[in-house]
């Protein structure tokens, strides 16, 4: 049985994007183009038309994904205390939690296995700092301040050497990794595409806050395993710095995000609880599908099957 096929049938498939692999490669390349810095050109009308077409394709995928998770959020509490208890329980019971991949990475994986894993992760990295920055636009003040504090940490608190994004880039360079969209499993691209869709579309702002919050909640145990695995195989300390930092810092980030963003947002408008929950579950399911697919590759040495839409 191949892993990671749960999301393979979601989306508006076409001759251009006939299956999940083509769809998420296409979305990933489009996201790379549209978020890059640019200058005015004479073909701006064509660019707008292309963006509108791709936004419809993106929207079809996200809405199909939302429909899939709808039964899982039908009874999510809408009172602040109930919601935060439900949310924090995702750390233990959410999709993909305690996946055996990470114990294996910590204790058994070879250096080459760890490098392959990190190449997939790096290529699918959407940039937490940019996601937070795009998400915070026009959100209520208390949540906005928490996102700002989180962003400032991502920026190394004003110290260029402490910026988290460049720190990850240095890690990939030190390990000799060459992540590219076209050599990355579609499940990893799907994760990045989902988070980018949330952060760049205002109709998914609560989804984005839920998704980013659940990253802070669940990441520390996983990155600690990666750090330990890299140490075991002799990776240099500088290459492990990013993972060692997040194994500790994200614990405090999660507590603050829950207290200063999630609770106030639900207190102000209980209807937001459903969308925050959808975003969190969608992010965790994307991760679960990545872990399933990574194991299929690393443990069985099989190439993931591409499932076309029926």
mmCIF file of C-alpha atoms in Angstrom, residues 144-251:
data_model
loop_
_atom_site.group_PDB
_atom_site.id
_atom_site.type_symbol
_atom_site.label_atom_id
_atom_site.label_comp_id
_atom_site.label_asym_id
_atom_site.label_seq_id
_atom_site.Cartn_x
_atom_site.Cartn_y
_atom_site.Cartn_z
ATOM 1 C CA UNK A 144 -2.285 41.150 15.394
ATOM 2 C CA UNK A 145 0.105 41.989 18.218
ATOM 3 C CA UNK A 146 0.764 38.300 18.879
ATOM 4 C CA UNK A 147 1.441 37.654 15.212
ATOM 5 C CA UNK A 148 3.763 40.662 15.257
ATOM 6 C CA UNK A 149 5.703 39.267 18.236
ATOM 7 C CA UNK A 150 5.965 35.922 16.475
ATOM 8 C CA UNK A 151 7.151 37.625 13.289
ATOM 9 C CA UNK A 152 9.786 39.582 15.213
ATOM 10 C CA UNK A 153 11.180 36.311 16.540
ATOM 11 C CA UNK A 154 11.200 34.958 12.969
ATOM 12 C CA UNK A 155 13.215 38.060 12.063
ATOM 13 C CA UNK A 156 15.831 37.241 14.692
ATOM 14 C CA UNK A 157 14.637 40.232 16.723
ATOM 15 C CA UNK A 158 16.464 42.502 14.325
ATOM 16 C CA UNK A 159 19.644 40.412 14.067
ATOM 17 C CA UNK A 160 20.206 39.184 10.512
ATOM 18 C CA UNK A 161 22.121 36.108 11.719
ATOM 19 C CA UNK A 162 19.153 35.099 13.840
ATOM 20 C CA UNK A 163 16.546 35.277 11.069
ATOM 21 C CA UNK A 164 14.872 31.882 10.814
ATOM 22 C CA UNK A 165 14.407 31.762 7.040
ATOM 23 C CA UNK A 166 18.061 32.437 6.185
ATOM 24 C CA UNK A 167 19.038 30.049 9.000
ATOM 25 C CA UNK A 168 17.176 27.255 7.172
ATOM 26 C CA UNK A 169 18.809 28.319 3.896
ATOM 27 C CA UNK A 170 22.235 28.040 5.543
ATOM 28 C CA UNK A 171 21.293 24.586 6.796
ATOM 29 C CA UNK A 172 20.458 23.374 3.293
ATOM 30 C CA UNK A 173 23.732 24.803 1.993
ATOM 31 C CA UNK A 174 25.830 23.231 4.757
ATOM 32 C CA UNK A 175 24.237 19.836 4.104
ATOM 33 C CA UNK A 176 24.661 20.178 0.341
ATOM 34 C CA UNK A 177 20.928 19.998 -0.377
ATOM 35 C CA UNK A 178 19.463 21.196 -3.684
ATOM 36 C CA UNK A 179 15.687 21.452 -3.203
ATOM 37 C CA UNK A 180 13.613 22.183 -6.317
ATOM 38 C CA UNK A 181 9.901 22.107 -7.076
ATOM 39 C CA UNK A 182 10.263 19.538 -9.846
ATOM 40 C CA UNK A 183 12.157 17.027 -7.701
ATOM 41 C CA UNK A 184 9.833 17.310 -4.707
ATOM 42 C CA UNK A 185 7.001 14.921 -3.887
ATOM 43 C CA UNK A 186 3.631 16.473 -4.574
ATOM 44 C CA UNK A 187 2.475 15.899 -0.994
ATOM 45 C CA UNK A 188 5.145 18.297 0.253
ATOM 46 C CA UNK A 189 4.190 20.842 -2.402
ATOM 47 C CA UNK A 190 0.542 20.404 -1.406
ATOM 48 C CA UNK A 191 1.359 21.398 2.163
ATOM 49 C CA UNK A 192 3.077 24.592 1.033
ATOM 50 C CA UNK A 193 0.321 25.347 -1.480
ATOM 51 C CA UNK A 194 -2.346 24.982 1.208
ATOM 52 C CA UNK A 195 -0.615 27.334 3.643
ATOM 53 C CA UNK A 196 0.069 29.840 0.869
ATOM 54 C CA UNK A 197 -3.571 29.771 -0.219
ATOM 55 C CA UNK A 198 -4.651 30.483 3.350
ATOM 56 C CA UNK A 199 -2.256 33.391 3.850
ATOM 57 C CA UNK A 200 -2.813 35.075 0.484
ATOM 58 C CA UNK A 201 -6.618 34.972 0.443
ATOM 59 C CA UNK A 202 -8.502 37.042 2.999
ATOM 60 C CA UNK A 203 -11.432 34.613 3.012
ATOM 61 C CA UNK A 204 -9.103 32.061 4.604
ATOM 62 C CA UNK A 205 -7.513 34.326 7.217
ATOM 63 C CA UNK A 206 -8.912 32.327 10.168
ATOM 64 C CA UNK A 207 -7.805 29.101 8.490
ATOM 65 C CA UNK A 208 -4.311 30.546 8.250
ATOM 66 C CA UNK A 209 -4.212 31.506 11.929
ATOM 67 C CA UNK A 210 -5.391 28.024 12.895
ATOM 68 C CA UNK A 211 -2.875 26.349 10.596
ATOM 69 C CA UNK A 212 0.085 28.448 11.736
ATOM 70 C CA UNK A 213 -0.924 27.959 15.364
ATOM 71 C CA UNK A 214 -0.996 24.188 15.014
ATOM 72 C CA UNK A 215 2.494 24.271 13.486
ATOM 73 C CA UNK A 216 3.761 25.972 16.636
ATOM 74 C CA UNK A 217 1.842 23.463 18.763
ATOM 75 C CA UNK A 218 3.072 20.282 17.096
ATOM 76 C CA UNK A 219 6.494 21.035 15.604
ATOM 77 C CA UNK A 220 8.770 20.905 18.680
ATOM 78 C CA UNK A 221 8.774 17.122 19.153
ATOM 79 C CA UNK A 222 9.384 16.503 15.445
ATOM 80 C CA UNK A 223 12.208 18.996 15.033
ATOM 81 C CA UNK A 224 13.842 17.671 18.208
ATOM 82 C CA UNK A 225 13.951 14.227 16.587
ATOM 83 C CA UNK A 226 15.493 15.677 13.431
ATOM 84 C CA UNK A 227 18.083 17.547 15.490
ATOM 85 C CA UNK A 228 18.964 14.385 17.388
ATOM 86 C CA UNK A 229 19.217 12.385 14.181
ATOM 87 C CA UNK A 230 21.535 14.924 12.594
ATOM 88 C CA UNK A 231 23.706 14.943 15.711
ATOM 89 C CA UNK A 232 23.870 11.143 15.671
ATOM 90 C CA UNK A 233 25.165 11.013 12.087
ATOM 91 C CA UNK A 234 27.739 13.742 12.695
ATOM 92 C CA UNK A 235 26.164 16.784 11.073
ATOM 93 C CA UNK A 236 27.931 20.013 12.081
ATOM 94 C CA UNK A 237 26.312 22.036 14.893
ATOM 95 C CA UNK A 238 25.621 24.965 12.559
ATOM 96 C CA UNK A 239 23.547 22.673 10.331
ATOM 97 C CA UNK A 240 21.461 21.658 13.352
ATOM 98 C CA UNK A 241 20.937 25.154 14.755
ATOM 99 C CA UNK A 242 17.577 25.748 13.045
ATOM 100 C CA UNK A 243 16.094 22.536 14.455
ATOM 101 C CA UNK A 244 17.548 22.920 17.941
ATOM 102 C CA UNK A 245 16.142 26.461 18.131
ATOM 103 C CA UNK A 246 12.623 25.498 17.084
ATOM 104 C CA UNK A 247 12.521 22.503 19.398
ATOM 105 C CA UNK A 248 12.515 24.998 22.291
ATOM 106 C CA UNK A 249 11.208 28.298 20.931
ATOM 107 C CA UNK A 250 8.031 26.914 19.370
ATOM 108 C CA UNK A 251 6.834 25.663 22.752
#
